[in-house]
CSV table of C-alpha atoms in Angstrom, one decimal:
chain,number,residue,atom,x,y,z
A,1,MET,CA,-114.1,36.1,76.9
A,2,ILE,CA,-116.9,35.1,74.5
A,3,LEU,CA,-120.2,36.9,74.3
A,4,THR,CA,-123.5,35.2,73.5
A,5,VAL,CA,-126.6,37.2,72.7
A,6,THR,CA,-130.0,35.7,73.4
A,7,LEU,CA,-132.7,38.3,72.7
A,8,ASN,CA,-135.5,35.8,73.4
A,9,THR,CA,-134.3,34.0,76.5
A,10,ALA,CA,-136.5,31.3,78.0
A,11,LEU,CA,-137.0,28.9,80.8
A,12,ASP,CA,-136.7,25.4,79.2
A,13,ILE,CA,-139.0,22.9,80.8
A,14,THR,CA,-138.6,19.3,79.8
A,15,TYR,CA,-141.3,16.6,80.5
A,16,ARG,CA,-140.6,12.9,80.0
A,17,VAL,CA,-143.6,10.7,79.5
A,18,PRO,CA,-143.7,6.9,78.8
A,19,SER,CA,-145.6,7.4,75.6
A,20,LEU,CA,-147.1,10.6,74.1
A,21,ARG,CA,-150.6,10.2,72.7
A,22,PRO,CA,-152.9,12.9,71.3
A,23,HIS,CA,-156.1,13.6,73.3
A,24,ALA,CA,-154.9,11.6,76.3
A,25,SER,CA,-153.8,12.4,79.9
A,26,HIS,CA,-150.2,11.6,80.6
A,27,ARG,CA,-148.2,10.8,83.8
A,28,VAL,CA,-145.0,12.7,83.7
A,29,THR,CA,-142.0,10.6,84.9
A,30,GLU,CA,-139.5,13.4,85.1
A,31,VAL,CA,-139.4,17.2,85.0
A,32,THR,CA,-136.3,19.4,84.5
A,33,GLU,CA,-136.0,23.2,84.2
A,34,ARG,CA,-133.0,25.0,82.8
A,35,PRO,CA,-132.1,28.5,81.4
A,36,GLY,CA,-132.9,28.4,77.8
A,37,GLY,CA,-132.8,30.2,74.5
A,38,LYS,CA,-130.1,29.3,71.9
A,39,GLY,CA,-127.4,31.7,73.2
A,40,LEU,CA,-127.8,30.5,76.8
A,41,ASN,CA,-127.5,26.9,75.7
A,42,VAL,CA,-124.3,27.9,73.7
A,43,ALA,CA,-122.9,29.7,76.8
A,44,ARG,CA,-123.4,26.7,79.1
A,45,VAL,CA,-121.6,24.4,76.7
A,46,LEU,CA,-118.8,26.9,76.3
A,47,ALA,CA,-118.5,27.2,80.1
A,48,ALA,CA,-118.4,23.4,80.4
A,49,LEU,CA,-115.5,23.4,77.9
A,50,GLY,CA,-113.6,25.8,80.1
A,51,HIS,CA,-114.2,29.1,78.3
A,52,GLU,CA,-115.2,32.3,80.1
A,53,VAL,CA,-118.4,33.5,78.6
A,54,THR,CA,-120.8,36.5,79.1
A,55,VAL,CA,-124.5,36.2,78.3
A,56,THR,CA,-126.7,39.1,77.4
A,57,GLY,CA,-130.2,39.6,76.0
A,58,PHE,CA,-133.5,40.3,77.7
A,59,THR,CA,-135.0,39.0,80.9
A,60,GLY,CA,-138.2,39.9,82.7
A,61,GLY,CA,-140.8,38.8,85.3
A,62,ALA,CA,-140.7,35.8,87.6
A,63,THR,CA,-139.6,33.5,84.9
A,64,GLY,CA,-136.7,35.8,84.1
A,65,ARG,CA,-135.6,35.7,87.7
A,66,MET,CA,-135.7,31.9,87.7
A,67,VAL,CA,-133.5,31.9,84.6
A,68,GLN,CA,-131.0,34.3,86.2
A,69,ASP,CA,-131.0,32.4,89.5
A,70,ARG,CA,-130.0,29.2,87.7
A,71,LEU,CA,-127.3,31.0,85.7
A,72,THR,CA,-125.5,31.8,88.9
A,73,ALA,CA,-124.7,28.1,89.4
A,74,VAL,CA,-122.7,28.0,86.1
A,75,PRO,CA,-118.9,28.4,86.7
A,76,GLY,CA,-117.2,30.8,84.3
A,77,LEU,CA,-120.4,32.5,83.2
A,78,VAL,CA,-121.2,36.2,83.6
A,79,ASP,CA,-124.8,37.4,83.6
A,80,ALA,CA,-125.2,40.7,81.7
A,81,LEU,CA,-128.9,40.3,80.8
A,82,VAL,CA,-130.9,43.5,80.4
A,83,PRO,CA,-134.2,43.8,82.2
A,84,VAL,CA,-137.6,44.3,80.5
A,85,ALA,CA,-141.1,44.8,81.8
A,86,GLY,CA,-142.6,41.7,80.1
A,87,PRO,CA,-142.1,38.2,81.3
A,88,THR,CA,-139.5,35.9,79.9
A,89,ARG,CA,-141.0,33.1,77.9
A,90,ARG,CA,-141.1,29.4,78.6
A,91,THR,CA,-140.4,26.5,76.2
A,92,ILE,CA,-141.9,23.1,76.8
A,93,ALA,CA,-140.3,19.9,75.5
A,94,VAL,CA,-142.2,16.7,75.9
A,95,VAL,CA,-140.0,13.6,75.4
A,96,ASP,CA,-141.7,10.3,74.4
A,97,GLU,CA,-139.6,7.7,76.2
A,98,GLN,CA,-140.9,4.9,74.0
A,99,SER,CA,-140.0,6.4,70.6
A,100,GLY,CA,-137.4,8.9,71.7
A,101,ASP,CA,-139.2,11.7,69.8
A,102,THR,CA,-139.5,15.2,71.2
A,103,THR,CA,-142.5,17.6,70.9
A,104,GLN,CA,-141.6,21.3,71.4
A,105,LEU,CA,-143.9,24.2,72.4
A,106,ASN,CA,-142.4,27.6,72.3
A,107,GLU,CA,-144.0,30.8,73.7
A,108,PRO,CA,-143.4,34.0,71.7
A,109,GLY,CA,-141.6,36.0,74.4
A,110,PRO,CA,-142.1,39.5,75.9
A,111,THR,CA,-142.9,42.6,73.8
A,112,VAL,CA,-139.8,44.8,73.9
A,113,THR,CA,-140.4,48.6,73.9
A,114,PRO,CA,-138.2,51.0,71.9
A,115,ALA,CA,-136.7,52.3,75.1
A,116,GLU,CA,-135.8,48.7,76.2
A,117,TRP,CA,-134.2,48.0,72.8
A,118,SER,CA,-132.2,51.2,73.0
A,119,ALA,CA,-131.0,50.2,76.5
A,120,PHE,CA,-129.9,46.8,75.2
A,121,GLN,CA,-128.0,48.3,72.2
A,122,GLU,CA,-126.1,50.6,74.6
A,123,ALA,CA,-125.2,47.7,76.9
A,124,TYR,CA,-124.1,45.5,73.9
A,125,GLY,CA,-121.9,48.3,72.6
A,126,ASP,CA,-120.2,48.5,76.0
A,127,LEU,CA,-119.6,44.7,76.1
A,128,VAL,CA,-118.3,44.1,72.6
A,129,PRO,CA,-114.8,45.8,72.8
A,130,SER,CA,-113.7,43.5,75.6
A,131,VAL,CA,-114.7,40.1,74.0
A,132,SER,CA,-112.9,37.8,71.6
A,133,ALA,CA,-116.0,36.7,69.7
A,134,VAL,CA,-119.8,37.3,69.6
A,135,ALA,CA,-122.6,34.7,68.9
A,136,LEU,CA,-126.0,36.1,67.9
A,137,CYS,CA,-128.5,33.4,68.5
A,138,GLY,CA,-132.2,32.6,68.1
A,139,SER,CA,-135.5,34.3,67.4
A,140,LEU,CA,-136.4,38.0,67.9
A,141,PRO,CA,-139.0,38.7,70.6
A,142,PRO,CA,-141.9,40.9,69.6
A,143,GLY,CA,-141.0,44.6,69.3
A,144,VAL,CA,-137.4,44.1,68.3
A,145,PRO,CA,-136.7,45.4,64.7
A,146,VAL,CA,-136.4,42.6,62.1
A,147,GLY,CA,-133.0,44.1,61.1
A,148,ALA,CA,-131.7,43.9,64.7
A,149,TYR,CA,-129.0,41.3,64.1
A,150,ALA,CA,-127.7,43.2,61.1
A,151,GLY,CA,-127.1,46.2,63.3
A,152,LEU,CA,-125.5,44.1,66.0
A,153,ILE,CA,-123.2,42.5,63.5
A,154,ARG,CA,-122.0,45.9,62.2
A,155,THR,CA,-121.3,47.0,65.8
A,156,ALA,CA,-119.1,44.0,66.5
A,157,LYS,CA,-117.3,44.2,63.1
A,158,ALA,CA,-116.6,47.9,63.7
A,159,ALA,CA,-114.8,46.8,66.9
A,160,GLY,CA,-112.8,44.1,65.1
A,161,VAL,CA,-114.7,41.3,66.8
A,162,PRO,CA,-115.7,38.2,64.8
A,163,VAL,CA,-119.4,37.4,64.8
A,164,LEU,CA,-121.4,34.1,64.4
A,165,LEU,CA,-125.1,34.4,63.4
A,166,ASP,CA,-127.6,31.6,64.1
A,167,THR,CA,-131.1,32.6,63.4
A,168,SER,CA,-133.9,32.1,60.8
A,169,GLY,CA,-136.4,33.8,58.5
A,170,GLU,CA,-136.2,37.5,57.7
A,171,ALA,CA,-133.8,38.1,60.6
A,172,LEU,CA,-131.4,35.7,58.9
A,173,ARG,CA,-131.9,37.3,55.5
A,174,ARG,CA,-131.2,40.8,56.9
A,175,GLY,CA,-128.3,39.6,59.0
A,176,VAL,CA,-126.4,37.8,56.3
A,177,ALA,CA,-126.2,41.1,54.3
A,178,ALA,CA,-124.3,42.6,57.2
A,179,ARG,CA,-121.5,40.1,56.4
A,180,PRO,CA,-121.1,37.9,59.6
A,181,ASP,CA,-117.9,36.0,59.9
A,182,ILE,CA,-119.8,32.7,60.4
A,183,LEU,CA,-123.3,31.8,59.5
A,184,LYS,CA,-124.7,28.6,61.1
A,185,PRO,CA,-128.1,27.7,59.5
A,186,ASN,CA,-129.7,24.3,59.4
A,187,ALA,CA,-130.7,22.8,56.1
A,188,ASP,CA,-134.2,24.2,56.1
A,189,GLU,CA,-133.1,27.7,57.0
A,190,LEU,CA,-130.4,27.6,54.4
A,191,SER,CA,-132.9,26.5,51.7
A,192,GLU,CA,-135.3,29.3,52.7
A,193,LEU,CA,-132.5,31.8,52.5
A,194,THR,CA,-131.1,30.8,49.1
A,195,GLY,CA,-134.0,29.0,47.4
A,196,SER,CA,-131.7,26.0,46.8
A,197,HIS,CA,-132.4,22.5,48.2
A,198,GLU,CA,-128.9,21.3,47.3
A,199,PRO,CA,-126.7,22.0,50.4
A,200,LEU,CA,-123.4,22.6,48.7
A,201,ARG,CA,-124.8,25.0,46.2
A,202,ALA,CA,-126.8,26.7,49.0
A,203,THR,CA,-123.8,27.2,51.2
A,204,GLN,CA,-121.9,28.8,48.3
A,205,ASP,CA,-124.9,31.1,47.5
A,206,ALA,CA,-125.1,32.1,51.2
A,207,ARG,CA,-121.4,33.2,51.0
A,208,ARG,CA,-122.2,35.3,47.9
A,209,ARG,CA,-124.9,37.0,49.9
A,210,GLY,CA,-122.4,38.2,52.5
A,211,ALA,CA,-121.4,35.5,55.0
A,212,GLN,CA,-117.6,34.9,55.1
A,213,SER,CA,-118.0,31.2,56.2
A,214,VAL,CA,-121.2,29.1,56.2
A,215,ILE,CA,-121.5,26.0,58.4
A,216,ALA,CA,-124.7,24.2,57.5
A,217,SER,CA,-126.2,21.7,59.9
A,218,LEU,CA,-127.5,18.6,58.2
A,219,GLY,CA,-129.0,16.9,61.2
A,220,LYS,CA,-127.8,13.3,61.8
A,221,GLU,CA,-125.5,13.7,58.8
A,222,GLY,CA,-123.3,16.3,60.5
A,223,LEU,CA,-122.1,19.6,59.1
A,224,LEU,CA,-121.2,21.1,55.7
A,225,ALA,CA,-118.7,23.9,55.7
A,226,ALA,CA,-117.9,26.5,53.0
A,227,THR,CA,-115.1,28.8,54.1
A,228,PRO,CA,-112.4,31.0,52.5
A,229,GLU,CA,-109.9,28.3,53.5
A,230,GLY,CA,-111.8,25.4,52.0
A,231,ARG,CA,-114.9,23.2,52.0
A,232,TRP,CA,-115.5,20.2,54.3
A,233,ARG,CA,-118.1,17.8,55.4
A,234,ALA,CA,-118.0,16.4,58.9
A,235,ALA,CA,-120.1,13.5,60.1
A,236,PRO,CA,-120.5,11.4,63.3
A,237,PRO,CA,-119.4,7.8,63.1
A,238,THR,CA,-123.0,6.6,63.5
A,239,PRO,CA,-126.4,8.3,63.9
A,240,VAL,CA,-127.4,8.8,67.5
A,241,GLN,CA,-130.9,8.6,69.0
A,242,GLY,CA,-132.2,10.8,71.8
A,243,ASN,CA,-133.4,14.4,72.4
A,244,PRO,CA,-132.1,16.7,69.6
A,245,THR,CA,-133.1,19.9,71.4
A,246,GLY,CA,-130.0,22.0,71.8
A,247,ALA,CA,-127.8,19.9,69.5
A,248,GLY,CA,-127.4,22.8,67.0
A,249,ASP,CA,-126.5,25.1,69.9
A,250,SER,CA,-123.7,22.7,71.0
A,251,ALA,CA,-122.4,22.8,67.5
A,252,VAL,CA,-122.3,26.6,67.7
A,253,ALA,CA,-120.3,26.3,71.0
A,254,GLY,CA,-117.9,23.9,69.3
A,255,LEU,CA,-117.3,26.4,66.4
A,256,LEU,CA,-116.9,29.3,68.8
A,257,SER,CA,-114.5,27.5,71.1
A,258,GLY,CA,-112.4,26.4,68.1
A,259,LEU,CA,-112.4,30.0,66.8
A,260,ALA,CA,-111.2,31.2,70.2
A,261,GLU,CA,-108.5,28.6,70.3
A,262,ARG,CA,-107.5,29.3,66.7
A,263,LEU,CA,-108.0,25.7,65.7
A,264,PRO,CA,-108.0,24.8,62.0
A,265,TRP,CA,-111.4,24.3,60.4
A,266,PRO,CA,-111.4,20.5,60.3
A,267,ASP,CA,-110.7,20.4,64.1
A,268,ARG,CA,-113.4,23.0,64.7
A,269,LEU,CA,-115.9,20.9,62.7
A,270,SER,CA,-114.9,17.7,64.5
A,271,ARG,CA,-115.6,19.3,67.9
A,272,ALA,CA,-118.9,20.8,66.7
A,273,VAL,CA,-120.2,17.4,65.4
A,274,ALA,CA,-119.0,15.5,68.5
A,275,LEU,CA,-120.6,18.0,70.8
A,276,SER,CA,-123.9,18.0,68.8
A,277,ALA,CA,-124.1,14.2,68.9
A,278,ALA,CA,-123.2,14.1,72.6
A,279,THR,CA,-126.0,16.6,73.3
A,280,VAL,CA,-128.6,14.4,71.7
A,281,LEU,CA,-127.5,11.8,74.2
A,282,ALA,CA,-128.0,14.2,77.2
A,283,PRO,CA,-131.3,14.6,78.9
A,284,VAL,CA,-131.8,18.3,78.5
A,285,ALA,CA,-130.7,21.1,76.1
A,286,GLY,CA,-127.5,23.0,77.0
A,287,GLU,CA,-125.8,19.9,78.4
A,288,PHE,CA,-123.8,17.1,76.7
A,289,ASP,CA,-122.6,13.7,77.7
A,290,ARG,CA,-118.9,14.3,78.3
A,291,ALA,CA,-117.9,10.6,78.0
A,292,ALA,CA,-119.8,10.3,74.7
A,293,TYR,CA,-118.2,13.6,73.5
A,294,GLU,CA,-114.7,12.4,74.1
A,295,GLU,CA,-115.4,9.1,72.5
A,296,LEU,CA,-117.1,10.6,69.4
A,297,LEU,CA,-114.5,13.3,68.9
A,298,ALA,CA,-111.9,10.7,68.0
A,299,ARG,CA,-114.2,9.1,65.5
A,300,VAL,CA,-115.8,12.1,63.6
A,301,THR,CA,-115.0,11.9,59.9
A,302,VAL,CA,-114.0,15.1,58.1
A,303,THR,CA,-113.5,15.1,54.3
A,304,GLY,CA,-113.0,18.0,51.9
A,305,GLU,CA,-110.4,20.2,50.3
A,306,VAL,CA,-108.3,23.2,51.2
A,307,SER,CA,-108.7,26.2,48.9
A,308,ALA,CA,-105.6,27.3,46.9
A,309,ALA,CA,-103.9,30.3,48.5
């Protein structure tokens, strides 16, 4: 069982329009609604890959009930979300069908009280000993301490459970100091953390700051990995066009599934890159084009070197 944590869950709403123009009215051609937030996207991809997964985090109000109702339809997924008084946020993605570009609008999320945060920490502590890996994903809702992820990392590591961290800003800075097993930033987040715009140097610096392994997302160029076992770069055969929302979350799912299956790093990276690209080709976040994934998996290029023992 893999545990994903989404403290700022969401209802993801995707609108498709023929062409997005500022200051104009638009006729929407298609609307889709899905449970959202990075950890829930990760969980749905993991479930589609055949892994059992538990989701936790916060949920509240009518929007939160809609999220939970839709989670019940996902085979292999267990809902362990913790209720709060405030309403779960919505995220709006507007896809321009002409250009393929996506415009994203993200609400801040509910304000979490100290009592609600304490209830979550207790629930999380009960879940961790029974899982094989933990993914801590996404932004912190208002009211949650900025060092929250650092504390959750320490709880998991005390139980001997490996932890992946995928967040940004000060939550990332505090979290990396708690020594997560895997850090999965994108290029901008990595640069903000380390002050370096050179990805290889930045991944090495992030490891010095505490992360055991750093897997940096380079967008269409794939992934760059710096681990105790070696350094690799993994890239798709060709860039893909589509909706990139959720592509990074699918990469996280690939890394976690590879960890759970004890795959070597090059195989984990190939899976993560193929899933990420196949998600760009899917209509909404948290899903991937399975046929494209299987075709891409055989064609991902992984280059690098293994560290000396």
